[in-house]
């Protein structure tokens, strides 16, 4: 628009604050196109102004690679939080969207039923690997001290959708945007009680942004650098550090409160020169006791996050590891791979793979779960399919539910296929997907299996009601 760029290649964001600014913007665009008079002349020789669409706020111009959801920050003028969805794109932008969701304070932790059960059911018992001499595999390997933590509600999940408000609808609106990187953003996450957003990029940097601090809202801080593309991030809920994994085959841990920002620890595989050791996926438990990293080497390497020592590796996949989840207590690990499988590993059973989920036929690109023991998890693949596995309250695998929730179709503004780069979920009812498209799709999906069963259960006062098997709920 004629503004001096001073050699900068990143887009210049010029906000339109009122109608006069918009008219000025349209006028400048019309003037810039006046040279094409031959194409704009009508039969009478007059010049027709080109059609100009003025966008009221910044939008992503390339595909979206990552999402982060904040359901705890109460914005000015609101009685309760209403949700903020952050998106990081290949254009280097981070954009915040207000959801307008009706939220209320949780009365019990997510994953715990009204009878107090849900979290304590072990995967070993469900998959048939439980020791018959123990009761359901609970409170083993030093896990008895986790009871108080299981009863506590994590800050990040302190609010849930208010079902008493009737049919739940979202009122989406733009909040803010910032150009944080000069290259693709590959991952974003929220930390510091959702007050800080950390992003990593193909420009080799890791940056922190404080979207709610008026003095820092447009000034992201570089907290670390790698020698190659930075691919993934992870953050423990009870610690003040963030770890980044990159194509330079290193995992670096950064103290968010330290100045200057130097890595407090650098983790590297034995053969750091092997290109197959590039880090594609990263995860840690709530306490930050260990870090799991996946790579094209087809193994998941484990490090002690306190000492930096290698503690083992998980072998079983036959292709690149694209996504990793760790349960809150660090007992279970879920891994999604380009071999189209999802494997469940038990750290309490000698790092054994206790089950392989094979419901995908394409490379698994993303995993998501907010359940403490991963009893409900979502997965997305290269073909655009989003599935949910729900094992809450199940005694065996045959009682569980695996459902295809939605499928992303290729759009006109996407580059490449519609593989699912990232998934975000709100209370098992709303699903957002990040793909090669510059738009974010939101899907309203049926609630969790246990919730639907409870809704279909007969009332205790209904003596004439005949008990019938619960019919499956249609998903389309």
Coordinates of C-alpha atoms in Angstrom, one line a residue:
X1 CA 0.0 0.0 0.0
X2 CA 2.9 2.3 -0.4
X3 CA 4.2 2.0 3.1
X4 CA 8.0 1.8 3.6
X5 CA 8.8 -1.8 4.5
X6 CA 12.5 -1.1 5.4
X7 CA 13.5 -4.4 3.8
X8 CA 11.0 -6.4 5.8
X9 CA 9.4 -9.4 4.1
X10 CA 6.7 -10.1 6.7
X11 CA 3.2 -8.7 6.1
X12 CA 2.4 -5.2 7.5
X13 CA -0.8 -5.2 9.6
X14 CA -2.6 -1.9 9.3
X15 CA -5.8 -1.9 11.5
X16 CA -8.9 -0.2 10.2
X17 CA -10.2 1.6 13.3
X18 CA -13.2 3.3 11.8
X19 CA -15.1 3.7 8.5
X20 CA -12.8 6.6 7.4
X21 CA -9.8 4.3 7.5
X22 CA -11.6 1.7 5.5
X23 CA -12.6 4.2 2.8
X24 CA -9.0 5.4 2.8
X25 CA -7.8 1.8 2.4
X26 CA -10.2 1.2 -0.5
X27 CA -9.2 4.5 -2.1
X28 CA -5.5 3.6 -2.0
X29 CA -6.2 0.1 -3.5
X30 CA -8.3 1.7 -6.3
X31 CA -5.5 4.2 -7.0
X32 CA -2.9 1.3 -7.2
X33 CA -5.1 -0.4 -9.8
X34 CA -5.6 2.7 -11.9
X35 CA -2.8 1.7 -14.3
X36 CA -5.0 -1.1 -15.6
X37 CA -7.4 1.4 -17.3
X38 CA -7.8 -0.8 -20.4
X39 CA -9.2 -3.7 -18.4
X40 CA -11.4 -1.4 -16.3
X41 CA -13.0 0.7 -19.1
X42 CA -16.6 0.0 -20.0
X43 CA -18.2 0.6 -23.4
X44 CA -18.6 4.3 -22.7
X45 CA -15.0 4.8 -22.0
X46 CA -15.5 5.4 -18.3
X47 CA -13.4 3.7 -15.7
X48 CA -15.0 1.2 -13.4
X49 CA -13.6 0.9 -10.0
X50 CA -12.2 -2.6 -9.2
X51 CA -14.1 -4.7 -6.7
X52 CA -12.4 -4.5 -3.4
X53 CA -13.2 -6.7 -0.3
X54 CA -12.1 -5.1 2.9
X55 CA -11.4 -7.6 5.6
X56 CA -12.3 -6.3 9.1
X57 CA -9.5 -8.2 10.8
X58 CA -6.4 -10.2 10.0
X59 CA -7.0 -13.7 8.7
X60 CA -4.7 -16.7 8.0
X61 CA -3.5 -16.7 4.5
X62 CA -1.9 -20.2 4.5
X63 CA -2.7 -23.5 6.2
X64 CA -3.1 -23.8 10.0
X65 CA -0.7 -26.0 11.8
X66 CA -1.6 -25.8 15.5
X67 CA -4.4 -24.9 17.9
X68 CA -4.6 -24.0 21.6
X69 CA -7.7 -23.6 23.8
X70 CA -8.1 -21.4 26.8
X71 CA -11.3 -22.0 28.9
X72 CA -10.2 -20.3 32.1
X73 CA -9.4 -16.6 31.3
X74 CA -12.3 -14.3 32.1
X75 CA -12.4 -11.3 29.8
X76 CA -13.5 -7.9 30.9
X77 CA -17.2 -7.6 31.1
X78 CA -17.9 -11.3 31.4
X79 CA -19.1 -13.1 34.6
X80 CA -17.4 -16.4 33.6
X81 CA -14.8 -17.4 31.0
X82 CA -16.3 -17.9 27.5
X83 CA -13.3 -19.5 25.8
X84 CA -10.5 -18.3 23.6
X85 CA -9.2 -20.4 20.7
X86 CA -5.7 -19.6 19.4
X87 CA -4.5 -20.7 16.0
X88 CA -0.9 -20.7 14.6
X89 CA -0.5 -20.7 10.8
X90 CA 2.1 -21.3 8.1
X91 CA 1.9 -17.5 7.5
X92 CA 3.6 -16.9 10.9
X93 CA 0.5 -15.4 12.5
X94 CA -1.1 -16.3 15.8
X95 CA -4.8 -15.3 15.9
X96 CA -7.1 -15.4 18.9
X97 CA -10.8 -16.1 18.5
X98 CA -13.4 -15.5 21.3
X99 CA -15.8 -18.5 21.4
X100 CA -18.7 -17.0 23.4
X101 CA -19.3 -20.5 25.0
X102 CA -21.5 -20.8 28.1
X103 CA -19.1 -22.1 30.8
X104 CA -19.5 -22.9 34.5
X105 CA -17.2 -24.0 37.3
X106 CA -16.6 -27.8 37.4
X107 CA -17.7 -29.6 40.5
X108 CA -15.6 -32.7 39.9
X109 CA -12.5 -33.5 37.8
X110 CA -13.0 -34.3 34.1
X111 CA -13.1 -38.1 33.7
X112 CA -14.7 -38.8 37.1
X113 CA -18.3 -40.0 37.1
X114 CA -20.9 -39.1 39.7
X115 CA -20.1 -42.3 41.6
X116 CA -16.4 -41.2 41.8
X117 CA -15.2 -43.8 39.4
X118 CA -13.6 -43.4 36.0
X119 CA -10.0 -42.4 36.4
X120 CA -8.9 -45.4 38.5
X121 CA -9.8 -48.1 35.9
X122 CA -6.5 -49.2 34.6
X123 CA -5.7 -49.9 31.0
X124 CA -3.9 -53.1 32.0
X125 CA -7.3 -54.5 33.2
X126 CA -9.1 -53.3 30.1
X127 CA -6.6 -54.8 27.7
X128 CA -6.1 -58.1 29.7
X129 CA -2.6 -57.4 30.9
X130 CA -3.5 -56.9 34.6
X131 CA -1.9 -59.1 37.1
X132 CA -4.6 -61.4 38.5
X133 CA -3.0 -61.1 42.0
X134 CA -3.7 -57.4 42.1
X135 CA -7.0 -55.6 42.2
X136 CA -7.6 -53.9 38.8
X137 CA -4.0 -52.7 38.6
X138 CA -4.7 -49.6 40.8
X139 CA -2.3 -47.9 43.2
X140 CA 0.8 -49.9 42.0
X141 CA 4.3 -48.8 41.4
X142 CA 4.2 -45.9 43.9
X143 CA 0.9 -44.5 42.5
X144 CA -1.0 -44.6 45.8
X145 CA 0.0 -41.0 46.5
X146 CA -1.9 -39.7 43.5
X147 CA -5.4 -40.1 45.1
X148 CA -5.4 -36.5 46.3
X149 CA -4.2 -35.2 43.0
X150 CA -6.9 -37.2 41.2
X151 CA -9.6 -35.5 43.3
X152 CA -8.2 -32.1 42.5
X153 CA -9.4 -30.1 39.5
X154 CA -6.6 -28.9 37.3
X155 CA -6.6 -25.2 36.6
X156 CA -6.7 -25.7 32.8
X157 CA -9.9 -27.8 33.2
X158 CA -11.6 -25.8 35.9
X159 CA -14.6 -24.9 33.7
X160 CA -17.0 -26.9 31.6
X161 CA -19.9 -26.2 29.2
X162 CA -23.1 -25.2 31.1
X163 CA -25.7 -27.8 30.0
X164 CA -28.5 -25.9 31.9
X165 CA -28.2 -23.1 29.3
X166 CA -30.1 -25.2 26.8
X167 CA -28.8 -26.0 23.3
X168 CA -25.1 -25.1 23.4
X169 CA -24.1 -22.6 20.7
X170 CA -20.9 -20.6 20.1
X171 CA -20.7 -17.0 19.3
X172 CA -17.4 -16.6 17.4
X173 CA -15.6 -13.3 17.2
X174 CA -12.1 -12.1 16.3
X175 CA -10.1 -11.0 19.3
X176 CA -6.5 -10.2 18.3
X177 CA -3.7 -11.2 16.0
X178 CA 0.1 -10.9 15.9
X179 CA 2.9 -11.7 13.5
X180 CA 5.1 -13.8 15.7
X181 CA 7.4 -15.6 13.2
X182 CA 8.9 -15.0 9.8
X183 CA 8.2 -18.7 8.7
X184 CA 5.8 -21.5 9.4
X185 CA 4.5 -21.9 12.9
X186 CA 4.7 -25.6 13.7
X187 CA 3.3 -25.7 17.2
X188 CA 1.7 -23.5 20.0
X189 CA 0.8 -24.2 23.6
X190 CA -0.5 -22.3 26.6
X191 CA 1.3 -22.2 30.0
X192 CA 1.6 -19.9 33.0
X193 CA -2.1 -20.4 33.9
X194 CA -3.0 -19.7 30.2
X195 CA -1.4 -16.2 30.4
X196 CA 1.5 -17.1 28.1
X197 CA 1.4 -18.6 24.7
X198 CA 4.6 -20.3 23.4
X199 CA 5.1 -20.9 19.7
X200 CA 7.8 -22.6 17.6
X201 CA 8.6 -22.1 14.0
X202 CA 10.6 -23.2 11.0
X203 CA 12.6 -19.9 11.4
X204 CA 14.4 -21.8 14.2
X205 CA 13.0 -19.8 17.1
X206 CA 10.8 -20.5 20.2
X207 CA 8.9 -17.4 21.3
X208 CA 6.6 -16.5 24.2
X209 CA 3.7 -14.1 23.9
X210 CA 1.6 -12.5 26.6
X211 CA -1.8 -11.9 24.9
X212 CA -3.4 -10.4 28.1
X213 CA -0.6 -8.0 29.0
X214 CA -1.3 -4.6 27.4
X215 CA 2.4 -3.7 27.5
X216 CA 3.6 -6.9 25.9
X217 CA 0.5 -7.9 23.8
X218 CA 2.3 -7.0 20.5
X219 CA 5.9 -7.9 21.5
X220 CA 6.7 -11.6 21.5
X221 CA 10.0 -12.6 23.2
X222 CA 12.5 -15.0 21.8
X223 CA 13.1 -17.6 24.5
X224 CA 15.2 -20.0 22.5
X225 CA 16.8 -21.0 19.2
X226 CA 17.6 -24.2 17.4
X227 CA 19.9 -24.9 14.5
X228 CA 17.0 -26.1 12.2
X229 CA 13.2 -26.1 12.0
X230 CA 11.6 -26.3 15.4
X231 CA 8.8 -28.8 15.1
X232 CA 7.1 -29.4 18.5
X233 CA 6.6 -28.2 22.1
X234 CA 5.6 -29.7 25.4
X235 CA 5.0 -28.3 28.9
X236 CA 4.4 -29.9 32.3
X237 CA 1.5 -28.6 34.2
X238 CA 3.3 -28.4 37.6
X239 CA 6.6 -27.0 36.3
X240 CA 7.7 -23.6 34.8
X241 CA 9.6 -24.9 31.8
X242 CA 8.8 -25.7 28.2
X243 CA 10.7 -28.2 25.9
X244 CA 11.1 -27.9 22.2
X245 CA 12.1 -30.5 19.6
X246 CA 13.7 -29.7 16.3
X247 CA 15.1 -31.1 13.1
X248 CA 18.6 -30.4 14.5
X249 CA 17.9 -33.7 16.4
X250 CA 17.9 -32.0 19.8
X251 CA 15.4 -31.5 22.6
X252 CA 16.0 -28.3 24.6
X253 CA 14.4 -27.3 27.9
X254 CA 13.8 -23.6 28.5
X255 CA 13.1 -22.0 31.9
X256 CA 10.3 -19.5 31.2
X257 CA 11.3 -17.3 34.2
X258 CA 15.0 -17.1 33.5
X259 CA 16.8 -14.2 31.8
X260 CA 18.6 -14.5 29.5
X261 CA 16.9 -17.5 28.0
X262 CA 19.5 -20.2 27.8
X263 CA 18.5 -23.9 27.7
X264 CA 18.7 -25.4 31.1
X265 CA 19.2 -28.8 29.5
X266 CA 19.9 -30.2 26.0
X267 CA 18.8 -33.8 25.2
X268 CA 20.3 -35.6 22.2
X269 CA 20.2 -39.2 21.0
X270 CA 23.4 -41.3 20.9
X271 CA 23.9 -40.8 17.2
X272 CA 23.1 -37.0 16.9
X273 CA 24.4 -36.9 13.3
X274 CA 21.7 -39.3 12.0
X275 CA 19.0 -37.4 10.1
X276 CA 16.4 -39.9 11.1
X277 CA 16.7 -38.6 14.7
X278 CA 14.9 -35.4 13.8
X279 CA 12.3 -34.7 16.5
X280 CA 8.7 -34.8 15.2
X281 CA 6.7 -35.3 18.4
X282 CA 7.2 -34.4 22.1
X283 CA 5.3 -35.0 25.3
X284 CA 5.7 -35.0 29.1
X285 CA 3.7 -35.9 32.2
X286 CA 2.0 -33.3 34.5
X287 CA 5.0 -33.4 37.0
X288 CA 7.6 -33.1 34.2
X289 CA 9.4 -36.2 35.4
X290 CA 10.3 -37.5 31.9
X291 CA 10.2 -36.5 28.3
X292 CA 9.1 -38.7 25.4
X293 CA 10.3 -37.8 21.9
X294 CA 9.4 -39.4 18.5
X295 CA 11.3 -39.4 15.3
X296 CA 11.6 -41.0 11.8
X297 CA 13.9 -43.5 13.6
X298 CA 10.6 -45.3 14.5
X299 CA 11.3 -45.4 18.2
X300 CA 10.1 -43.2 21.1
X301 CA 13.1 -42.1 23.2
X302 CA 12.7 -41.4 27.0
X303 CA 14.7 -39.0 29.1
X304 CA 14.7 -38.1 32.7
X305 CA 13.8 -34.4 32.6
X306 CA 15.6 -33.7 35.9
X307 CA 18.9 -35.4 35.2
X308 CA 18.9 -35.5 31.4
X309 CA 19.8 -39.2 31.4
X310 CA 18.3 -41.5 28.8
X311 CA 16.0 -43.9 30.5
X312 CA 14.9 -46.1 27.7
X313 CA 13.1 -46.3 24.4
X314 CA 9.8 -47.8 23.0
X315 CA 10.2 -50.0 20.0
X316 CA 7.3 -51.3 17.9
X317 CA 6.2 -48.8 15.2
X318 CA 7.3 -49.3 11.7
X319 CA 7.3 -45.6 10.5
X320 CA 7.8 -42.1 11.7
X321 CA 6.3 -41.1 15.1
X322 CA 4.0 -38.1 14.5
X323 CA 2.2 -37.5 17.8
X324 CA 2.6 -38.5 21.5
X325 CA 0.3 -38.2 24.5
X326 CA 1.3 -38.9 28.2
X327 CA -1.2 -39.5 31.0
X328 CA -1.1 -37.1 33.9
X329 CA 0.6 -39.6 36.2
X330 CA 3.1 -40.6 33.6
X331 CA 1.9 -44.2 33.6
X332 CA 0.6 -44.5 30.0
X333 CA 1.9 -43.2 26.7
X334 CA -0.1 -43.0 23.4
X335 CA 1.8 -42.8 20.2
X336 CA 0.5 -42.1 16.7
X337 CA 2.6 -43.1 13.7
X338 CA 2.8 -42.8 9.9
X339 CA 2.3 -46.6 9.9
X340 CA -1.4 -45.9 10.5
X341 CA -1.4 -47.3 14.1
X342 CA -1.8 -45.9 17.6
X343 CA 0.0 -47.8 20.3
X344 CA -0.7 -47.7 24.0
X345 CA 2.4 -48.2 26.3
X346 CA 2.4 -49.0 30.0
X347 CA 5.3 -47.5 31.9
X348 CA 4.2 -49.5 35.0
X349 CA 4.6 -52.8 33.0
X350 CA 8.3 -52.6 31.9
X351 CA 7.5 -50.1 29.1
X352 CA 5.4 -52.7 27.4
X353 CA 3.0 -52.0 24.5
X354 CA -0.3 -53.3 25.9
X355 CA -2.5 -52.5 22.9
X356 CA -2.4 -51.3 19.3
X357 CA -5.4 -49.4 17.9
X358 CA -5.7 -50.0 14.1
X359 CA -8.9 -48.1 13.2
X360 CA -7.0 -45.7 10.9
X361 CA -5.9 -46.7 7.4
X362 CA -3.7 -43.6 6.8
X363 CA -0.8 -42.0 8.6
X364 CA -1.8 -40.8 12.0
X365 CA -0.8 -37.1 12.3
X366 CA -2.3 -35.9 15.5
X367 CA -3.6 -37.1 18.9
X368 CA -5.6 -35.2 21.6
X369 CA -6.8 -36.0 25.1
X370 CA -7.7 -34.1 28.2
X371 CA -8.6 -37.3 30.1
X372 CA -6.1 -37.9 33.0
X373 CA -5.5 -41.5 32.0
X374 CA -6.2 -41.1 28.3
X375 CA -9.4 -43.2 28.5
X376 CA -10.9 -40.8 25.9
X377 CA -8.7 -39.7 23.1
X378 CA -9.1 -38.2 19.6
X379 CA -7.0 -39.0 16.5
X380 CA -6.6 -37.4 13.1
X381 CA -5.0 -38.9 10.0
X382 CA -3.6 -37.8 6.6
X383 CA -6.9 -38.5 4.9
X384 CA -8.7 -36.0 7.1
X385 CA -10.6 -38.4 9.3
X386 CA -11.1 -37.5 13.0
X387 CA -11.9 -40.5 15.3
X388 CA -12.7 -40.8 19.0
X389 CA -11.9 -43.8 21.2
X390 CA -13.9 -43.8 24.5
X391 CA -13.2 -46.4 27.1
X392 CA -14.6 -44.7 30.2
X393 CA -16.4 -47.2 32.5
X394 CA -15.5 -50.2 30.3
X395 CA -14.3 -53.5 31.7
X396 CA -13.0 -54.8 28.4
X397 CA -12.0 -53.4 25.0
X398 CA -15.2 -54.8 23.5
X399 CA -17.3 -52.5 25.6
X400 CA -15.5 -49.4 24.4
X401 CA -16.5 -47.1 21.5
X402 CA -14.5 -46.1 18.5
X403 CA -16.3 -43.7 16.2
X404 CA -15.6 -41.6 13.1
X405 CA -16.6 -38.1 14.1
X406 CA -15.9 -36.1 10.9
X407 CA -13.9 -36.0 7.8
X408 CA -12.1 -33.0 6.3
X409 CA -12.6 -32.5 2.6
X410 CA -10.1 -30.6 0.5
X411 CA -11.1 -27.0 0.1
X412 CA -10.2 -24.4 -2.6
X413 CA -7.8 -22.5 -0.3
X414 CA -5.7 -25.4 0.8
X415 CA -2.3 -26.5 -0.4
X416 CA -1.9 -30.3 -0.4
X417 CA -4.2 -32.8 1.2
X418 CA -6.5 -32.2 4.2
X419 CA -4.5 -34.1 6.8
X420 CA -5.3 -33.2 10.4
X421 CA -2.4 -31.3 11.8
X422 CA -3.9 -30.6 15.2
X423 CA -7.1 -31.3 17.1
X424 CA -8.7 -29.3 20.0
X425 CA -11.8 -30.4 21.8
X426 CA -14.2 -28.7 24.3
X427 CA -15.9 -31.0 26.7
X428 CA -16.3 -33.8 24.1
X429 CA -18.9 -31.7 22.3
X430 CA -17.0 -29.3 20.0
X431 CA -14.1 -30.4 17.8
X432 CA -11.8 -28.0 16.0
X433 CA -9.3 -29.1 13.3
X434 CA -6.2 -27.5 11.9
X435 CA -5.4 -28.5 8.3
X436 CA -3.7 -27.2 5.1
X437 CA -6.7 -24.9 4.7
X438 CA -6.5 -21.3 6.0
X439 CA -9.9 -21.8 7.7
X440 CA -10.7 -23.6 11.0
X441 CA -13.6 -26.0 11.0
X442 CA -15.7 -26.6 14.1
X443 CA -17.8 -29.7 14.5
X444 CA -20.6 -30.3 17.0
X445 CA -20.3 -34.0 17.9
X446 CA -22.2 -36.3 20.3
X447 CA -21.1 -36.2 23.9
X448 CA -19.0 -38.8 25.6
X449 CA -20.2 -42.4 25.8
X450 CA -20.9 -42.3 29.5
X451 CA -22.9 -39.1 29.2
X452 CA -25.1 -40.5 26.4
X453 CA -25.7 -43.7 28.4
X454 CA -26.7 -41.7 31.5
X455 CA -29.2 -39.6 29.4
X456 CA -30.8 -42.8 28.0
X457 CA -31.0 -44.6 31.3
X458 CA -34.6 -44.9 32.8
X459 CA -35.5 -42.8 35.8
X460 CA -35.7 -44.6 39.1
X461 CA -39.3 -43.5 39.4
X462 CA -40.3 -44.9 36.0
X463 CA -41.5 -48.4 37.1
X464 CA -43.3 -49.1 33.9
X465 CA -40.2 -48.6 31.8
X466 CA -38.8 -51.8 30.3
X467 CA -35.0 -52.0 30.4
X468 CA -33.7 -52.2 26.9
X469 CA -30.2 -52.4 25.5
X470 CA -28.7 -49.0 24.8
X471 CA -28.9 -48.3 21.1
X472 CA -25.9 -46.7 19.4
X473 CA -26.2 -43.0 18.8
X474 CA -25.8 -42.0 15.1
X475 CA -22.9 -39.8 14.4
X476 CA -24.0 -38.3 11.1

